Every structure is written in structure tokens, then in C-alpha cells.
């Protein structure tokens, strides 16, 4: 890339997780100038291993992203560490992207793949074990704790569903009633599946030799478990998008709000604002790494098609203007 284009790119990708890097790889291979700006906190960073990603099952999350960065850079893409704090729509089209360090960069199009924040239940000590033995997704971690004692914390409407799911991986699943009022139907489901229900509030975690061994209950009892399952509330990292006027919407599951994200076309990731695409957990909180990467690829292809469309319209207009000038001269 020549110096004249140093601070101006066809596309700036905000967020360099699986979605952003997969999108960037597609765009650099489509001969686009691309800058990825990434603040370095992918959602699964607390987990030592990434599971269910075909060809790289068990790889560390950091290793996948390191490979992805090298691949993007191998085609001339740029990757910068930093935080995008805002993006402004430019009068002549395109965007001015503002970073936390005060620097700015121009972008013809934006691909925003900033992921989400998992808001965890306020149980003391729980955050420190997140992604290790405080878990949420059986497809990510279920195999690793199969047949071991698993406890599901009921503090919201998904608890019974989660208990049913985890029961599939371990018959030693316990439902901790905690702060959620279980219905008679919930209790019937639990009884039918052999899920033990423990009443009372969870007050803390029991950790021995850096390993979860149980949860402490109000009153002093301890319930043995090797994994504690929780239902985080998903909140998209959407500051850049909301600043551009794209609001967050509720994500509803079985009639309950389980998080907030930014709406987009499910096929292309196009948002309501022309020139801005989204991919990954910022728009689809339930996507795993493979799904987030796939969304990045689809959004990048749609974005590139949009650029080709704009370039074609300009070429046709220029050709017509040239023909008109020839007519006048002739
Ligand atoms: C504990 C845990 C374990 C998991 N394990 C698995 C697993 O085994 N297998 C699996 O398939 N999925 C797993 N997942 C899900 C997985 O983390 C997500 O599917 C995936 O991270 C989504 O990718 P993404 O690119 O959308 O977002 P992220 O991976 O979160 O990447 C977003 C990136 O954007 C950056 N960013 C955010 N805001 C800004 C900004 N303003 N400026 C610049 N950069 C910014 C962040 O720093 C981050 O690097 C797990 C999730 C958790 C919480």
C-alpha cells in the first residue's frame, strides 16, 4: 500500500476476533485495502481451549487469532492494536474512524465485529472462574465435564432449559434454585430427567488447588460440583454503532429478553445504515467461533459487492460524461 493511502482504507474492520479477521481475510483477498483495529479482548479469552471449530478443535483461542492475523497481513492487510471510540459519517461519503489514542483513519466502508460482553450473575468469586469451570455453553465445554457433577445456577428464565441441556452430558446434574422461583412444571421436568433440585441461595464458590469443587449455600452447606453453569446476559459491544445511530435491540428467547444486540440482515450483515456491516456476536450473540467467522465472510462478500456496484456506477457515469464531452467537441 502506498503512503498516500496510509490513513485511508477501502474498509476498516473494527474488532479482530474470529468474525472481524475472517471478514478481513475475505476483503484483502478481494484486493481491498483493509485496516483491522482491535482492542485485544476476544470473548473466549478466559478459556484455555476452543472446541467445535473444524480442523482446529482444542486449539487455544489466542492461537487461532494469531494465525488469522498472519493470514490477513500476508495479503497486505494492516492490523492495529487500539480501541475505536467513534465513527463519523463524512459529508462526501465514507467514515472517519476515531481511536482512543486520538488518531483517526478514513474508511470507505465499515465492518464492525466488536463482539459482546457476558454479564455474569453477582455471586462472589464467580467471575474469576469464568471460562474455566464457570461455564455457559455445553457445545463449548460439555464434553470436558461429561459425567462429572455439574450444577446449574437458576437466576433467570433459561435455567431449566440449561439443566435439561447439561443433563445430556452428565447425569450428575443439579439445579440450584438460587434466586429463581421454579414452577411445579419445572420441578416435574427435573424429576423426570433425574436432575436433583437444591433449594436456597448460592453464596460463593469452593475452589481447591485452583479447581472448582463445589458451591457454598446460605446456611453453610456445600453442593459438590466440578462445573457451575450460568446464563450470562449478553450485551453487544455496540458503542461505535450506537454512535452512528444504530440502536441496540432486545434479543428474545422463549418470550424472555436474554440480551441486547444490533440488528442486521441475517444473510449479509448489512445494517440499516448504508456502508456499515456487522458480523459475529455483536449482532448474533449465540454464534460460536465458526458461526462468527462465517458471518464475517458473508458480510465481507456483501460489502465487496457493494463497493463493486459503486465503482461500476462511477465508471458508467464517467463514460457517459466523456461521451457527452466528445459530442460537444465534435
Ligand atoms: C468462556 C467462553 C468460552 C467459549 N468457548 C467457545 C468454544 O470452545 N468454541 C466456540 O466455538 N465458541 C466458544 N465461545 C464463543 C466465542 O467466544 C464467540 O463465538 C466468538 O468469540 C465470537 O467472535 P466475535 O469475533 O464475534 O467476537 P470476539 O471474539 O469477542 O472479538 C471481538 C473483538 O473486537 C474487539 N473490540 C471490541 N470493541 C472494540 C472497539 N471499540 N475497538 C476495537 N476493537 C474492539 C475485542 O477486543 C475483540 O478482540 C466461548 C465463549 C465464552 C464466553
Short mmCIF file of N, CA and C in Angstrom, two decimals, residues 238-248 262:
data_model
loop_
_atom_site.label_atom_id
_atom_site.label_comp_id
_atom_site.label_asym_id
_atom_site.label_seq_id
_atom_site.Cartn_x
_atom_site.Cartn_y
_atom_site.Cartn_z
N UNK A 238 -21.42 -2.24 21.44
CA UNK A 238 -22.02 -1.56 20.29
C UNK A 238 -21.79 -0.06 20.26
N UNK A 239 -20.86 0.44 21.09
CA UNK A 239 -20.68 1.89 21.20
C UNK A 239 -20.48 2.56 19.85
N UNK A 240 -19.66 1.95 18.98
CA UNK A 240 -19.38 2.56 17.67
C UNK A 240 -20.67 2.64 16.85
N UNK A 241 -21.47 1.59 16.94
CA UNK A 241 -22.69 1.51 16.13
C UNK A 241 -23.79 2.44 16.67
N UNK A 242 -23.95 2.45 17.98
CA UNK A 242 -24.99 3.33 18.54
C UNK A 242 -24.62 4.79 18.28
N UNK A 243 -23.30 5.08 18.28
CA UNK A 243 -22.85 6.43 17.95
C UNK A 243 -23.22 6.83 16.53
N UNK A 244 -23.34 5.84 15.65
CA UNK A 244 -23.73 6.10 14.26
C UNK A 244 -25.26 6.10 14.10
N UNK A 245 -25.95 5.93 15.21
CA UNK A 245 -27.42 5.98 15.16
C UNK A 245 -28.07 4.63 14.98
N UNK A 246 -27.29 3.56 15.16
CA UNK A 246 -27.87 2.21 15.05
C UNK A 246 -28.17 1.71 16.46
N UNK A 247 -29.43 1.61 16.82
CA UNK A 247 -29.76 1.26 18.21
C UNK A 247 -29.58 -0.23 18.50
N UNK A 248 -29.49 -0.55 19.77
CA UNK A 248 -29.49 -1.97 20.18
C UNK A 248 -30.94 -2.42 20.29
N UNK A 262 -27.21 -5.59 18.01
CA UNK A 262 -27.52 -4.67 16.93
C UNK A 262 -28.10 -5.46 15.76
#
